[in-house]
Amino acid sequence: MSTATLAAFTEPDRPKDLLIRFITVGGSYVDVTGPGQHSDKNRWNCHGCGDSSDRPEQDYLFRIRPDANGHAAACRAIPLR
Ligand SMILES: [Zn+2]
């Protein structure tokens, strides 16, 4: 992947409950947010396409993490703002 593509976009502000931020193949970001490892109230959302975790919307980090990383590896939406 070209680093020039990544440098063209600025990273959004980091929410206070941000646990992990994945960069997507489209140069956007997938945020994993929530209370942390020992909680089932964590979730992910994509800044590029607007997709997010659902069914269940919130889950333990060990379940959310691979889903969020998988989305980041597949999502080609570029950040529009
Ligand atoms: Zn996406």
Coordinates of N, CA and C and ligand atoms in Angstrom, one line a residue, residues 24 28-30 44-52 71-72 74-77, ligand 1:
T24 N -8.1 1.6 7.4 CA -8.7 0.7 6.3 C -7.9 0.8 5.1
S28 N -9.4 5.2 5.5 CA -10.2 5.7 6.5 C -9.9 4.9 7.8
Y29 N -10.8 5.0 8.8 CA -10.4 4.4 10.1 C -11.6 3.6 10.7
V30 N -11.3 2.5 11.3 CA -12.3 1.8 12.1 C -12.0 1.9 13.6
W44 N -17.6 -1.4 17.4 CA -16.7 -0.8 16.4 C -17.6 0.0 15.4
N45 N -17.0 1.0 14.8 CA -17.7 1.8 13.8 C -16.6 2.2 12.8
C46 N -17.0 2.3 11.5 CA -16.1 2.7 10.4 C -16.4 4.2 10.0
H47 N -15.3 5.0 10.0 CA -15.5 6.4 9.6 C -15.7 6.5 8.1
G48 N -15.3 5.4 7.3 CA -15.3 5.5 5.9 C -16.7 5.3 5.3
C49 N -17.3 4.1 5.6 CA -18.6 3.8 5.0 C -19.8 3.8 6.0
G50 N -19.5 4.1 7.3 CA -20.5 4.2 8.3 C -21.0 2.9 8.9
D51 N -20.4 1.8 8.4 CA -20.8 0.5 9.0 C -20.4 0.4 10.4
S52 N -21.0 -0.5 11.2 CA -20.7 -0.7 12.6 C -21.0 -2.1 13.0
H71 N -13.0 -5.8 8.9 CA -13.7 -4.7 8.2 C -12.7 -3.7 7.6
A72 N -11.7 -3.4 8.4 CA -10.6 -2.5 8.0 C -9.9 -3.0 6.8
A74 N -11.1 -4.9 4.5 CA -12.0 -5.0 3.3 C -12.6 -3.7 2.8
C75 N -12.7 -2.7 3.7 CA -13.4 -1.5 3.4 C -12.6 -0.5 2.5
R76 N -13.1 -0.2 1.4 CA -12.4 0.7 0.4 C -13.0 2.1 0.4
A77 N -13.9 2.4 1.3 CA -14.5 3.8 1.3 C -13.4 4.8 1.8
Ligands
ZN1 ZN -16.2 0.7 6.2

